[in-house]
CSV table of C-alpha atoms in Angstrom, one decimal:
chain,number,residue,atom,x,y,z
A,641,UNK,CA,73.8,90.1,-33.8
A,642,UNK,CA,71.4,88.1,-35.8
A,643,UNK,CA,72.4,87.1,-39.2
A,644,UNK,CA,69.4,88.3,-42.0
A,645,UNK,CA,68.1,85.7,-43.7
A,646,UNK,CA,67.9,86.6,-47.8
A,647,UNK,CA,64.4,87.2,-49.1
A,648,UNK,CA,63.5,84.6,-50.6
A,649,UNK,CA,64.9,82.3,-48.2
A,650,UNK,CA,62.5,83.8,-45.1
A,651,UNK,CA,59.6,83.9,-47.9
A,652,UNK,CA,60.2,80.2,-48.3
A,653,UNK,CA,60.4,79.2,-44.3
A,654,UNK,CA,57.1,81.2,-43.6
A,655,UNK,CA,55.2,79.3,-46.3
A,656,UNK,CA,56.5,76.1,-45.1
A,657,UNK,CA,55.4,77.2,-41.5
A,658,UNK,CA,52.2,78.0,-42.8
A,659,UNK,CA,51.5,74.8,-44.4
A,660,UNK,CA,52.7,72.6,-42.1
A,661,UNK,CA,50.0,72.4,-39.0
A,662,UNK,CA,48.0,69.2,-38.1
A,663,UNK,CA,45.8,68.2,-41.0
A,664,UNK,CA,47.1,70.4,-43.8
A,665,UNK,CA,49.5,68.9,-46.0
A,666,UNK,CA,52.7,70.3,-47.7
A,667,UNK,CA,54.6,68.8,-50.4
A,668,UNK,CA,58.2,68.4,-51.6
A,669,UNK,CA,60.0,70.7,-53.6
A,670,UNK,CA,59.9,68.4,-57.3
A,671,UNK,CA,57.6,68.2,-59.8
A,672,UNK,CA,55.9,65.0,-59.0
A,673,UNK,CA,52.6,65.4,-59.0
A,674,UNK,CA,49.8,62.6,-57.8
A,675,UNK,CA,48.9,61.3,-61.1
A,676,UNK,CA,45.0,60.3,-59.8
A,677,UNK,CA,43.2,62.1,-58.0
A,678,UNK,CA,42.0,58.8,-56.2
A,679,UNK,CA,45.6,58.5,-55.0
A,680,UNK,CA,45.5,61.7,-54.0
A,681,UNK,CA,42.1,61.2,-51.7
A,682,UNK,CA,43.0,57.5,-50.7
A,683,UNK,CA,46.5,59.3,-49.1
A,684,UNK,CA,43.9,61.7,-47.5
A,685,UNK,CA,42.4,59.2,-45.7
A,686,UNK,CA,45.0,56.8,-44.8
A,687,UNK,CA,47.0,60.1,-43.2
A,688,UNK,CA,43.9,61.3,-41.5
A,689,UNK,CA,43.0,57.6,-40.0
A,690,UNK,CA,46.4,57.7,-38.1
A,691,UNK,CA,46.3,59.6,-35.2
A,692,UNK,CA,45.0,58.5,-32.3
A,693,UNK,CA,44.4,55.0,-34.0
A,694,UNK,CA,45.2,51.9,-31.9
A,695,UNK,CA,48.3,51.0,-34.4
A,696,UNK,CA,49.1,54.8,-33.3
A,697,UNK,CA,49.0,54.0,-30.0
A,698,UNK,CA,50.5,50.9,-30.2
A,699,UNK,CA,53.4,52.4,-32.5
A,700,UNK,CA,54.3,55.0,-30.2
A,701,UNK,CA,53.6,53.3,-26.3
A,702,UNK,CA,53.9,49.3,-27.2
A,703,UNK,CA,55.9,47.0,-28.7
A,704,UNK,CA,55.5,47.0,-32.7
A,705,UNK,CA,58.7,45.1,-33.7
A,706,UNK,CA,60.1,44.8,-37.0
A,707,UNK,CA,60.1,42.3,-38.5
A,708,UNK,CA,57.1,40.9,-36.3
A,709,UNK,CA,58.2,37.3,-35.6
A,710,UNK,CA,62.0,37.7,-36.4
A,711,UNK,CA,64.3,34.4,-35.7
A,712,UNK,CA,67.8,34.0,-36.1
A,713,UNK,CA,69.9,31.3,-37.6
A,714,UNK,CA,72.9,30.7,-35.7
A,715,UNK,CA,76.2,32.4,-37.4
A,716,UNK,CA,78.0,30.7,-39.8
A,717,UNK,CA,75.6,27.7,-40.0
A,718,UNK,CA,75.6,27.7,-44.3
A,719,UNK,CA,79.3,26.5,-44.1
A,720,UNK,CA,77.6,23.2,-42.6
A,721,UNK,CA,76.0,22.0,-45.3
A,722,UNK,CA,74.2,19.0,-43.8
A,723,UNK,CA,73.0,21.2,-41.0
A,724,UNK,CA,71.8,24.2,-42.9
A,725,UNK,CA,69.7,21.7,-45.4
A,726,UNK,CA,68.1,19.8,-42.4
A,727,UNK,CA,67.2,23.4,-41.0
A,728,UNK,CA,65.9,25.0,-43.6
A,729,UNK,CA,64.1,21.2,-44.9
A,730,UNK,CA,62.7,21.2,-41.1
A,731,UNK,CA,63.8,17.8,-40.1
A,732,UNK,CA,64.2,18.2,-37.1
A,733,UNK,CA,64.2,16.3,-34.4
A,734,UNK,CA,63.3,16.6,-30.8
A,735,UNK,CA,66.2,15.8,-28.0
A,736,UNK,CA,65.3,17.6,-25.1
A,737,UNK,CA,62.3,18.9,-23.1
A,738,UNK,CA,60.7,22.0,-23.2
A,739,UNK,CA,60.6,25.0,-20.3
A,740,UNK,CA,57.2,24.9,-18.3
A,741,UNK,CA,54.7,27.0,-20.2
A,742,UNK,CA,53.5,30.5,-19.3
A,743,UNK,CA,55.5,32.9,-17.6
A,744,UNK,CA,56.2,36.5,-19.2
A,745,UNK,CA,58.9,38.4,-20.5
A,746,UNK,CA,60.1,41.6,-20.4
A,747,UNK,CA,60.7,44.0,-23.8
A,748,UNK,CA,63.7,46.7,-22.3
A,749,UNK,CA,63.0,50.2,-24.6
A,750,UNK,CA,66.5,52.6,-25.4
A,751,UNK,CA,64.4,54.9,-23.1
A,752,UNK,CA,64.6,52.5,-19.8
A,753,UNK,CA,60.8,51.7,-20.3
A,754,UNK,CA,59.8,48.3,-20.1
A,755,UNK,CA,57.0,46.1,-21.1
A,756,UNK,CA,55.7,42.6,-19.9
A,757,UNK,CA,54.2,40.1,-22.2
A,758,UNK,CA,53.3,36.6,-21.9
A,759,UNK,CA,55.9,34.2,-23.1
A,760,UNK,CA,54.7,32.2,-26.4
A,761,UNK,CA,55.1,28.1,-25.8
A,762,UNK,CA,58.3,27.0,-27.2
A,763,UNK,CA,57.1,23.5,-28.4
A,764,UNK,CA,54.5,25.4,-30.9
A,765,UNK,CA,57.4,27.2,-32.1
A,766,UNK,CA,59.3,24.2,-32.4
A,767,UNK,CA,56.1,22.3,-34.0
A,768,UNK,CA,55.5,25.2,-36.6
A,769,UNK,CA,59.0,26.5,-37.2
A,770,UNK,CA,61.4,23.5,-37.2
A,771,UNK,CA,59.8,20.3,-37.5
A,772,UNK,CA,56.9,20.8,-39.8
A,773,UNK,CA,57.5,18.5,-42.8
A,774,UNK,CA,57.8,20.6,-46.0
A,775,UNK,CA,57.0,19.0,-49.3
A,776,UNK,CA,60.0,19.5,-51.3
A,777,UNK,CA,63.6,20.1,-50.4
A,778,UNK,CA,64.5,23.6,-50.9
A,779,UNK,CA,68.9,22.6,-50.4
A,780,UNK,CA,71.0,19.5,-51.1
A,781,UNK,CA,71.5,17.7,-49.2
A,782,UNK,CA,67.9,16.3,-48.6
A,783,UNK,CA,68.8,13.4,-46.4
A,784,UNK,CA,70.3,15.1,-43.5
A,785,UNK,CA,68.6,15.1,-40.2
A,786,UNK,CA,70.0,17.5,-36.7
A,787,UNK,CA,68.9,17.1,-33.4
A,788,UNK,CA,67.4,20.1,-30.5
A,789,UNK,CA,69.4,18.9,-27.7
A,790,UNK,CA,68.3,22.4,-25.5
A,791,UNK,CA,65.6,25.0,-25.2
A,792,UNK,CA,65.8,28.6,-22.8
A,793,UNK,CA,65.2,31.7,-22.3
A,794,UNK,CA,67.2,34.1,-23.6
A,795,UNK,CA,67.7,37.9,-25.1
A,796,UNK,CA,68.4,39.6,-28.3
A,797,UNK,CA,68.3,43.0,-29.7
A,798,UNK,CA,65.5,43.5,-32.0
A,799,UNK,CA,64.3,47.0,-34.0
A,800,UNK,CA,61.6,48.2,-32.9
A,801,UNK,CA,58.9,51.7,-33.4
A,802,UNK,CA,60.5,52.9,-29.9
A,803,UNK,CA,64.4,51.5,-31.0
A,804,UNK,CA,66.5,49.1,-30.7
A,805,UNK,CA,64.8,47.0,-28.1
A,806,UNK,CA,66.1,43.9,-25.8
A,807,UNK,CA,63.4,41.1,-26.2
A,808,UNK,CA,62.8,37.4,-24.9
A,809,UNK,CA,64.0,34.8,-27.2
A,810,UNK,CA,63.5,30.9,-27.7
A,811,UNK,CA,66.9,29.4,-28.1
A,812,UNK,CA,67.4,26.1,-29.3
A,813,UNK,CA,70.7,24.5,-29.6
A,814,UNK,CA,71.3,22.0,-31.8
A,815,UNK,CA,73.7,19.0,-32.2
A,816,UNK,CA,76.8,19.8,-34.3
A,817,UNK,CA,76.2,23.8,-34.6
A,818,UNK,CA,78.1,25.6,-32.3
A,819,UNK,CA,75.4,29.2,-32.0
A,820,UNK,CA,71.5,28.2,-31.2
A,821,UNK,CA,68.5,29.0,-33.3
A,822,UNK,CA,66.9,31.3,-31.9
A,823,UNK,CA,63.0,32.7,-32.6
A,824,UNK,CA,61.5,35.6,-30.7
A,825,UNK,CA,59.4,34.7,-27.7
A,826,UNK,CA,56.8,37.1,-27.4
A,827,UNK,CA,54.0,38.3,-30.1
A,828,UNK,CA,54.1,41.6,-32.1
A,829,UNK,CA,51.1,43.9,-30.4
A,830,UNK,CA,50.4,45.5,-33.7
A,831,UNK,CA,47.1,44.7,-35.0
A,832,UNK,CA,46.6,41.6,-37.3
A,833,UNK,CA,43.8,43.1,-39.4
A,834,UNK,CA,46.0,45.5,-41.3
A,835,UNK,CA,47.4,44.6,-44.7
A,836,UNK,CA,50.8,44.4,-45.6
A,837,UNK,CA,50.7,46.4,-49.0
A,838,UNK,CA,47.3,47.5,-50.9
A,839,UNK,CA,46.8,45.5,-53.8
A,840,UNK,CA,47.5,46.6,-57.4
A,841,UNK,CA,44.1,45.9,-57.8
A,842,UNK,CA,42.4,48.6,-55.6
A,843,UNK,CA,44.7,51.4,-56.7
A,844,UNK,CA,44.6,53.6,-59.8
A,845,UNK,CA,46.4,52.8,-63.0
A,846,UNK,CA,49.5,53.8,-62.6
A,847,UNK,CA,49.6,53.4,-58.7
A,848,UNK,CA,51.4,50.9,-56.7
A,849,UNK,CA,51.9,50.4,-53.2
A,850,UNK,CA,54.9,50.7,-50.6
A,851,UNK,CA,56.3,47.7,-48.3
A,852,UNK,CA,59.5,48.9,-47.3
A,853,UNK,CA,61.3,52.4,-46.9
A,854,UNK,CA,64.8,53.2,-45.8
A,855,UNK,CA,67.1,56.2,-45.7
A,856,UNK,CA,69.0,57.5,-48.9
A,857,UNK,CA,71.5,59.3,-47.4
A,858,UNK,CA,72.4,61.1,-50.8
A,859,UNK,CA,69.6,63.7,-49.7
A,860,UNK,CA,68.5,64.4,-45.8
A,861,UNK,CA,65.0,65.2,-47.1
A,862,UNK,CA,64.4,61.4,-49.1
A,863,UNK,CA,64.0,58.3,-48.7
A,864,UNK,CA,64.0,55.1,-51.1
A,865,UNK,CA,61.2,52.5,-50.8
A,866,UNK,CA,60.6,49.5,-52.8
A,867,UNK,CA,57.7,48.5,-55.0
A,868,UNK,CA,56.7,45.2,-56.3
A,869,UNK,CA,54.6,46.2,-59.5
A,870,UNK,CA,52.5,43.1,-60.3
A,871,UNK,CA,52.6,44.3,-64.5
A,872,UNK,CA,56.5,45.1,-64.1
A,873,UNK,CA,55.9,48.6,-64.9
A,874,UNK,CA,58.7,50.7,-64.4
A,875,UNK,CA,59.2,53.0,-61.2
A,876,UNK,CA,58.8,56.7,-61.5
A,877,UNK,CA,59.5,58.9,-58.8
A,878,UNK,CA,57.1,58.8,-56.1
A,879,UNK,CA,54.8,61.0,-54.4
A,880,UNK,CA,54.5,62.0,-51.4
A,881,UNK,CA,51.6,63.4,-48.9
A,882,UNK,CA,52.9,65.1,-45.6
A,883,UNK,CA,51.0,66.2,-42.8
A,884,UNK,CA,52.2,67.1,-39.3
A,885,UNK,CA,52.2,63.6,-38.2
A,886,UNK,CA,52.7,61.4,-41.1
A,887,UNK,CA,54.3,61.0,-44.3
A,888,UNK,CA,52.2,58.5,-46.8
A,889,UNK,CA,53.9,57.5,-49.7
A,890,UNK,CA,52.4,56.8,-53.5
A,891,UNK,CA,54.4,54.4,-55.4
A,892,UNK,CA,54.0,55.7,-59.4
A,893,UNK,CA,54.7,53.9,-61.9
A,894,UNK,CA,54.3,54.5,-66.2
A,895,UNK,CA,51.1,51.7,-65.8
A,896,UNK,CA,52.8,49.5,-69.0
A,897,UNK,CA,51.9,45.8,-68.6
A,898,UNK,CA,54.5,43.7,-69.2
A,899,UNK,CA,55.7,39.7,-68.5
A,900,UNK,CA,57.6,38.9,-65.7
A,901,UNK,CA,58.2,35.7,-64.3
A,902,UNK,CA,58.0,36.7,-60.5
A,903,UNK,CA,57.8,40.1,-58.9
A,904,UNK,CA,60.4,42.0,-59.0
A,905,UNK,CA,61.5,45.0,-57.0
A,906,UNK,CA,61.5,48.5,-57.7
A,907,UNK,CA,63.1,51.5,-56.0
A,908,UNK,CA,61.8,55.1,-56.4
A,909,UNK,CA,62.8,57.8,-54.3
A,910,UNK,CA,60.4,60.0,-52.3
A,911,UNK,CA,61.2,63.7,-51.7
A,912,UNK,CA,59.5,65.8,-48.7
A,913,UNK,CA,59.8,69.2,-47.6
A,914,UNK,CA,61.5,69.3,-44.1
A,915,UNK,CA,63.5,67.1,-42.1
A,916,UNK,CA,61.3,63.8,-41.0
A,917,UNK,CA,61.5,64.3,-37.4
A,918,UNK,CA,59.5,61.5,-35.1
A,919,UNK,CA,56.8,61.8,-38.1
A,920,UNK,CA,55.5,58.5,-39.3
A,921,UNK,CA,56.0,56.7,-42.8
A,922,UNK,CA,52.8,55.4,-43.7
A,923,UNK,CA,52.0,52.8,-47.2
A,924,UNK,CA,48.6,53.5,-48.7
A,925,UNK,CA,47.6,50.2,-46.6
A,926,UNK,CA,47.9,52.5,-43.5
A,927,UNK,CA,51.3,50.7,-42.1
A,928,UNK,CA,54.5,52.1,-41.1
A,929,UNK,CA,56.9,51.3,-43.8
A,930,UNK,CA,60.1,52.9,-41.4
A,931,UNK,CA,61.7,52.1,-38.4
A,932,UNK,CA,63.4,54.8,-35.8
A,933,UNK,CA,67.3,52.9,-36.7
A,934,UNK,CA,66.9,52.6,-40.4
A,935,UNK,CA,66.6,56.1,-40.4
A,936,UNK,CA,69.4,57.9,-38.1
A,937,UNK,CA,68.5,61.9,-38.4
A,938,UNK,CA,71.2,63.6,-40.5
């Protein structure tokens, strides 16, 4: 026998039902409000822009990795002082040759899909990344040098819009460190046009923009992003536009100027009205702000 649902509970799920169809938009149970109707309109359009886009496409068929050009520094490589300064100061030199350029490399999905993509050149990696002179030193010591006495192919597990994929790396070991440095060998497919975060400047008083969103897994139905207020205003709880696709979140703030000597972080949390699903979290730039493994479905 079927259980009956109380009145106001079956009142509540037909609204929802009826709200929440492609285009219309439905918002969290709170009282947060969009405090400009600009914000309001600019969450319009950056939720309406999404599907079918090519960062759609991209997003849900391609490889759209996060963070876009990751590299990893081998484990444990801060307890060597000398090393870690010559790495991070980029002296470093060159003891080996370089693979034969070209080729491709396979990106392995959770899903057993695959994708093939040309193989960067490991010497412009090594040119840009680990021996480009920097201007100051950035960790004592400042004298140390370490050598690259290898470069291959290898794999490493990577987050990505479809999972946790298995992509083509550029390992280099060097003298004296037992793990290799290693820099993804294939480029992101997202598009390069789109900005990171929308500037303070182009948004509303009071409005500030998204660049990162995780699960706060106090509450199923919210999640925590960060905001990097330029006037150091403090956070207020954000709002939140949903559609059937998409989630775009507005970053409020109180809008109160104050002096800070660098920008520092802020972390409001953002309220919706059913569970996320395989919807997308957009910032008011237009770009996803969460990945599939930071946010395991409760």
């Amino acid at each position: 026998m079927l259980r009956r649902l109380p009145t106001a509970a079956l009142l509540l799920a037909v609204l929802l039902s009826s709200f929440l169809v492609p285009g219309d938009t439905s918002f969290a149970p709170t009282d947060v409000v969009f405090p400009a109707d600009a914000a309001l309109e600019r969450a319009r359009q950056v939720a309406a822009a999404w599907p079918g886009s090519e960062p759609e496409q991209i997003w849900r068929t391609g490889y759209y990795p996060f963070p876009p050009q990751q590299s990893w520094l081998p484990t444990g490589i801060g307890n060597n002082r000398g090393a870690f300064a010559a790495l991070l100061g980029n002296r470093v030199d060159l003891g080996t040759d370089f693979p034969a350029p070209g080729g491709r490399g396979t990106v392995s999905f959770p899903d057993g899909r695959t994708l093939s993509l040309p193989l960067t050149d490991p010497r412009a990696h090594y040119e840009q990344y680990l021996a480009r002179p920097r201007d100051t030193c950035t960790s004592e010591p400042c004298n140390t040098r370490i050598t690259v006495t290898a470069v291959r192919l290898a794999t490493r597990p990577q987050v990505t819009s479809r999972g946790t994929a298995t992509v083509p790396v550029w390992e280099f070991d060097l003298a004296g460190v037992q793990e290799p440095y290693a820099i993804v060998a294939v480029d992101s497919q997202q598009p390069t046009g789109l900005r990171y975060t929308e500037d303070d400047e182009n948004l509303p008083a009071g409005i500030s923009d998204v660049s990162y969103a995780y699960r706060d897994y106090d509450n199923a139905w919210q999640l925590k992003g960060e905001l990097g207020p330029r006037n150091c205003a403090e956070a207020l709880p954000g709002a939140v536009y949903e559609t059937a696709d998409v989630l775009v979140l507005v970053g409020r703030t109180t809008g109160r100027p104050g002096d800070c000597e660098t920008r520092s972080g802020r972390y409001p949390r953002f309220a919706f009205a059913r569970p996320l699903g395989d919807r997308v979290v957009l910032n008011l730039a237009g770009r996803p702000v969460l990945f599939p493994e930071l946010v395991p479905e409760s």
